Coordinates of C-alpha atoms in Angstrom, one line a residue:
R1 CA -23.3 19.9 -5.9
F2 CA -20.3 21.8 -4.4
S3 CA -17.2 23.1 -6.0
I4 CA -14.0 24.6 -4.6
D5 CA -12.6 27.8 -6.0
K6 CA -9.1 28.1 -4.6
D7 CA -8.5 31.5 -6.1
T8 CA -11.3 33.2 -3.9
F9 CA -10.0 32.0 -0.5
T10 CA -10.9 34.3 2.4
P11 CA -9.6 33.4 5.8
N12 CA -13.1 34.0 7.4
A13 CA -15.2 31.6 5.4
G14 CA -15.0 28.2 3.8
F15 CA -12.1 25.7 3.9
V16 CA -8.7 25.3 2.4
L17 CA -7.2 22.1 1.2
G18 CA -3.5 21.5 2.1
D19 CA -0.9 19.3 3.7
G20 CA -2.0 17.4 6.9
D21 CA -3.3 14.1 8.1
Y22 CA -6.8 14.5 6.5
S23 CA -8.3 15.9 9.7
C24 CA -5.8 18.4 10.9
P25 CA -3.7 20.8 8.8
V26 CA 0.1 20.5 9.0
V27 CA 0.3 24.1 10.4
S28 CA -1.6 22.8 13.5
L29 CA 0.3 19.5 13.7
G30 CA 3.9 20.7 13.6
F31 CA 4.1 24.5 13.5
M32 CA 4.8 25.2 17.2
C33 CA 7.5 22.5 17.4
R34 CA 9.2 23.7 14.2
K35 CA 9.0 27.5 15.0
G36 CA 7.3 28.4 18.2
W37 CA 9.3 26.3 20.7
S38 CA 12.6 27.4 19.3
D39 CA 12.0 30.8 20.9
E40 CA 13.3 31.3 24.4
T41 CA 10.1 33.3 25.3
R42 CA 7.9 30.3 24.7
N43 CA 10.5 27.6 25.7
P44 CA 12.6 29.2 28.5
A45 CA 14.1 25.8 29.4
R46 CA 15.2 25.3 25.8
I47 CA 13.7 21.8 25.7
P48 CA 14.5 20.3 22.2
C49 CA 11.6 19.5 19.9
T50 CA 12.0 17.3 16.9
V51 CA 9.5 17.3 14.0
K52 CA 9.3 14.1 11.9
E53 CA 6.7 13.9 9.2
Y54 CA 5.6 10.6 7.6
K55 CA 4.5 10.8 4.0
D56 CA 1.3 8.9 3.4
K57 CA 1.8 5.8 1.4
K58 CA -1.5 3.9 1.3
S59 CA -1.7 0.3 0.4
S60 CA -4.6 -1.4 -1.3
L61 CA -6.9 -3.6 0.9
I62 CA -5.5 -6.7 -0.7
A63 CA -1.8 -5.7 -0.3
A64 CA -2.2 -4.4 3.2
G65 CA -4.2 -7.4 4.4
S66 CA -6.5 -5.2 6.5
I67 CA -9.0 -2.4 6.1
R68 CA -6.4 0.1 7.5
G69 CA -4.0 2.1 5.3
G70 CA -1.1 -0.3 5.4
P71 CA 2.4 -0.4 7.0
A72 CA 3.4 3.1 5.6
S73 CA 0.1 5.0 6.0
G74 CA 0.3 8.6 7.2
D75 CA -3.4 9.0 7.5
H76 CA -4.9 10.3 10.7
V77 CA -5.6 7.2 12.8
D78 CA -3.9 4.7 10.4
I79 CA -0.5 6.2 11.3
L80 CA -0.7 4.2 14.5
G81 CA 0.1 1.2 12.4
N82 CA 2.9 2.9 10.4
E83 CA 6.0 0.6 10.8
E84 CA 8.5 3.5 10.6
L85 CA 6.6 5.4 13.3
L86 CA 6.5 2.3 15.6
G87 CA 10.2 1.9 15.1
D88 CA 10.8 5.5 16.0
I89 CA 8.7 5.1 19.2
L90 CA 10.7 2.1 20.2
K91 CA 13.9 4.1 19.6
L92 CA 12.6 7.0 21.8
V93 CA 11.5 4.9 24.7
S94 CA 14.9 3.1 24.7
G95 CA 16.7 6.4 24.9
T96 CA 17.9 6.8 21.3
S97 CA 17.2 10.0 19.4
V98 CA 15.2 10.2 16.2
D99 CA 16.2 12.5 13.3
G100 CA 13.7 15.0 12.1
R101 CA 12.2 15.1 8.6
I102 CA 9.9 17.6 6.9
V103 CA 8.1 16.5 3.7
S104 CA 5.5 19.3 3.7
D105 CA 5.6 23.1 3.3
L106 CA 5.9 23.5 7.0
D107 CA 9.2 25.4 6.9
T108 CA 7.8 27.8 4.3
M109 CA 4.8 28.4 6.5
A110 CA 7.0 28.9 9.6
E111 CA 9.1 31.5 7.8
R112 CA 6.1 33.7 7.5
W113 CA 5.6 34.0 11.3
K114 CA 7.3 37.2 12.5
D115 CA 7.2 38.1 16.2
E116 CA 6.6 41.8 16.5

């Protein structure tokens, strides 16, 4: 039997639960696009980068009609069937832009990064 004590977190051992897609933390998924590429040192061509997060809204097996997460899933692989994401991909490939959206604590995490 295992238990998680969130108060005794050390960055060198164990694991931390937080926002993400159930396999990768949000800091790895969107951090560089939100903060890193906005710096001319890392992005000298100033290529724009948009972050759009999709909140996970799972459906039941009966409602979704499949074993996947449903039309609004934000889960790791299930997001490939997310109808909003598919619509955004179609917009991008047809030359239309997509507005960003942050639903996690990504901005709070990005504010802590200070270049020295």
